[in-house]
Tab-separated table of C-alpha atoms in Angstrom:
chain	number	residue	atom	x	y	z
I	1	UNK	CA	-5.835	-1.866	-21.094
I	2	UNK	CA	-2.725	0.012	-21.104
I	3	UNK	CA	-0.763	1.099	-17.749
I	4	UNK	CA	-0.956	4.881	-17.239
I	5	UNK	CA	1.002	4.817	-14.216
I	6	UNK	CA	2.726	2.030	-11.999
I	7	UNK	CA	4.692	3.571	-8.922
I	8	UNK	CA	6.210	1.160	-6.019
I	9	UNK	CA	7.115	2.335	-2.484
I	10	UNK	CA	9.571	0.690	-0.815
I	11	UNK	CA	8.858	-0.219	2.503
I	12	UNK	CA	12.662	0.801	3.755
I	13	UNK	CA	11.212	0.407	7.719
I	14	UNK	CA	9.976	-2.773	7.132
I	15	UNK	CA	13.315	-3.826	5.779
I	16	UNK	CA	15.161	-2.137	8.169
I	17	UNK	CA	12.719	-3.523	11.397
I	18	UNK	CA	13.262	-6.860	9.653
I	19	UNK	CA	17.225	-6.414	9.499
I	20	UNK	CA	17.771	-5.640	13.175
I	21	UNK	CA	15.903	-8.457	14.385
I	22	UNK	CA	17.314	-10.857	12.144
I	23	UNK	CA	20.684	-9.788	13.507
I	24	UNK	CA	19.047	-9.850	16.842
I	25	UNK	CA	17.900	-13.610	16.892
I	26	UNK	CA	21.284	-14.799	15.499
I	27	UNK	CA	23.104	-12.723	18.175
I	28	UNK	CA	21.312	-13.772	21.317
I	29	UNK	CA	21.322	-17.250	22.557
I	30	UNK	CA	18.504	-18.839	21.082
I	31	UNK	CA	17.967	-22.449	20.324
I	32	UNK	CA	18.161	-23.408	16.504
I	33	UNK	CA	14.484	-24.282	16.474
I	34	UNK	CA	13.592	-20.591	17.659
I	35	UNK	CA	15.857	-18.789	15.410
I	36	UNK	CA	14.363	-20.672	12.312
I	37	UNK	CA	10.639	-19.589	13.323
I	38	UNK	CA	11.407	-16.297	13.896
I	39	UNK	CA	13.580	-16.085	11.145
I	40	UNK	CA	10.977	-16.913	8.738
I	41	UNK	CA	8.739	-15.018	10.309
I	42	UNK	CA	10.538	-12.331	9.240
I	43	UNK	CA	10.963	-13.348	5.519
I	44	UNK	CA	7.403	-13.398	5.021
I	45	UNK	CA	6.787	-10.362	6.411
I	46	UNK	CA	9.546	-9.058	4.089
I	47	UNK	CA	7.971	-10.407	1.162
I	48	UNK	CA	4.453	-9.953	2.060
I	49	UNK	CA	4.937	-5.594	3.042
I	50	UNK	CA	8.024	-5.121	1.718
I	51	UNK	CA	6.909	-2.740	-0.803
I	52	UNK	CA	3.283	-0.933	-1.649
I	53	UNK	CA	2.517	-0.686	-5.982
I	54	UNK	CA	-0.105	1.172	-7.310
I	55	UNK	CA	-1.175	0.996	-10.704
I	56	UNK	CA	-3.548	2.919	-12.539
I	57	UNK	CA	-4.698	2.268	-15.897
I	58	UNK	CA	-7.737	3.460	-18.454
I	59	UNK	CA	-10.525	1.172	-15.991
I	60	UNK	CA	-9.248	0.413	-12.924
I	61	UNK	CA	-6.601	1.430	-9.972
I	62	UNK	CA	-5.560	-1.635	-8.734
I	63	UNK	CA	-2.617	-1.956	-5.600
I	64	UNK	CA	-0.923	-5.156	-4.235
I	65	UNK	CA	1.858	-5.138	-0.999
I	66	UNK	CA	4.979	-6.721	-1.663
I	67	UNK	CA	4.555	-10.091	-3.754
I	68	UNK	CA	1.049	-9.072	-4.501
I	69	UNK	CA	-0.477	-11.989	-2.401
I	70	UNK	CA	-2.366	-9.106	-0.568
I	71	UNK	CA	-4.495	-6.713	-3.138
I	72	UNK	CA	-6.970	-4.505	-4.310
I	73	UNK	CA	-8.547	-3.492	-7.498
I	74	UNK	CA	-11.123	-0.501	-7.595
I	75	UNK	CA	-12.939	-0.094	-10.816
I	76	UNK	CA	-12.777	4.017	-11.605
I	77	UNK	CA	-16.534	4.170	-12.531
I	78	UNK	CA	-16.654	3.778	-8.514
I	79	UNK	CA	-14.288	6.303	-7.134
I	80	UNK	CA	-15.737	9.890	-6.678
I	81	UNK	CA	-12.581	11.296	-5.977
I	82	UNK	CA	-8.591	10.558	-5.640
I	83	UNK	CA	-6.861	13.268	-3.621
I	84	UNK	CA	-3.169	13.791	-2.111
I	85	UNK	CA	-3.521	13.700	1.867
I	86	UNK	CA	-0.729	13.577	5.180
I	87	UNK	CA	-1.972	11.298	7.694
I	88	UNK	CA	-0.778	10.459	11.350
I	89	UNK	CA	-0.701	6.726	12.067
I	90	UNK	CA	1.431	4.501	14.108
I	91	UNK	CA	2.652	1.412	12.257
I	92	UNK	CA	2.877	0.333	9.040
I	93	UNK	CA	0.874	-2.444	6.963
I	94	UNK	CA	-2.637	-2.826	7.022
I	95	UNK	CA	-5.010	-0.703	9.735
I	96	UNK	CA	-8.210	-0.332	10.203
I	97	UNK	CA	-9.472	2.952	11.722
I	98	UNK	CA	-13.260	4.212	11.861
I	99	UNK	CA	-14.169	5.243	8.215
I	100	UNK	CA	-10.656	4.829	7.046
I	101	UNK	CA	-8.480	1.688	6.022
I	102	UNK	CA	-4.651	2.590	5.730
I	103	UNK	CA	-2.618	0.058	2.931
I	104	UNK	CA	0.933	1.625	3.593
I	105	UNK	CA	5.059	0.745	3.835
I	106	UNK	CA	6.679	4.067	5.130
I	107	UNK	CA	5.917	7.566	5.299
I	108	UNK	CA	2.391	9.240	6.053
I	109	UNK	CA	1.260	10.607	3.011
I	110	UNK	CA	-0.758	8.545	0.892
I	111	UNK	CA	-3.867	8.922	-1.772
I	112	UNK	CA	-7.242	9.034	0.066
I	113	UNK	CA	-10.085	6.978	-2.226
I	114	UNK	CA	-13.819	7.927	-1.903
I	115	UNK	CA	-15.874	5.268	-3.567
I	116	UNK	CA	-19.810	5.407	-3.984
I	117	UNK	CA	-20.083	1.767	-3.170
I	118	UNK	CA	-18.949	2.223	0.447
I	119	UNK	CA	-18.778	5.364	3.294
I	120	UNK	CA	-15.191	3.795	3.890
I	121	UNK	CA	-12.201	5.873	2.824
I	122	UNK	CA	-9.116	3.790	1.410
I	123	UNK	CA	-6.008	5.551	2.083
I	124	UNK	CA	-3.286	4.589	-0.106
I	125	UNK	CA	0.775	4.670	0.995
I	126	UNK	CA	2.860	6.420	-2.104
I	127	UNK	CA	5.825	9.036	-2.458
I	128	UNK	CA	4.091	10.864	-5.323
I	129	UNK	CA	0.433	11.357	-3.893
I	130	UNK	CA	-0.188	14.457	-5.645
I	131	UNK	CA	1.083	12.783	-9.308
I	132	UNK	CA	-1.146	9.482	-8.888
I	133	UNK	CA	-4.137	11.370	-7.429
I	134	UNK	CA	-4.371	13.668	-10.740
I	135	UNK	CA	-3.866	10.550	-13.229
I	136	UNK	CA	-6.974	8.935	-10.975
I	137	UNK	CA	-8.718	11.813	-11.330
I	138	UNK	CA	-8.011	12.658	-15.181
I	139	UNK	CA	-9.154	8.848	-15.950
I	140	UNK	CA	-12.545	9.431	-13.650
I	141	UNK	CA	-13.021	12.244	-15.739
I	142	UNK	CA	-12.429	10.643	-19.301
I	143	UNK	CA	-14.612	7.909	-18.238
I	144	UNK	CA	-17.362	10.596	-17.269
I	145	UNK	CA	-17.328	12.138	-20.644
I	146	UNK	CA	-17.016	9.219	-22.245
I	147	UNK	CA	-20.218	7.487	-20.685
């Protein structure tokens, strides 16, 4: 299936959280061993929520953090709806709130999922809520007429 939209959001607090305590450990006086682990630490982190993509195409919206060793894939037969929302939430990454799991990098607005499969809403991290959340919503209803 062709890509109808692929949009990345850069995580710039993660990178910049990462920065300062990268500087940190190699300006305070830790032993070799300590800077290393922390250190790496922070690489993964950096690679692992660096960035939030979100792809949707004719079937499926499908979103992976950084690398894309953390995912998700939602088949658009199962969303009801897509729609552009603000949220409030302390943190970044992945949260888990009642009714609501939060995938984000920076920022608080993000696409909020309803799927018939599960009462759970998925809220998705982007810049361009409103643009993703009428492509979701313009392939849910293609799909409808075409079933």
């Amino acid at each position: 299936m062709q890509t109808s939209m692929k949009k990345t959001q850069i995580g710039w607090a993660v990178i910049i959280i990462v920065a300062v305590i990268e500087l940190m450990i190699f300006i305070q006086p830790l032993d070799k061993t300590t800077q290393l682990i922390v250190s790496l630490g922070m690489v993964v982190m950096l690679v692992l929520f660096g960035s939030l993509t979100i792809i949707v195409n004719d079937t499926h919206l499908t979103f992976f953090f950084g690398i894309g060793l953390i995912r998700g894939k939602y088949d658009l037969k199962d969303i009801v709806y897509c729609r552009s929302v603000n949220y409030f939430s302390l943190g970044w990454g992945i949260r888990f709130k009642p009714g609501i799991t939060i995938f984000n990098v920076s920022g608080n607005k993000a696409i909020e999922i309803k799927r018939r499969s599960s009462y759970q809403l998925i809220y998705l991290g982007t810049d361009s809520p409103e643009e993703i959340a009428a492509i979701v919503n313009e392939k849910i209803r293609e799909r409808l007429a075409n079933s």
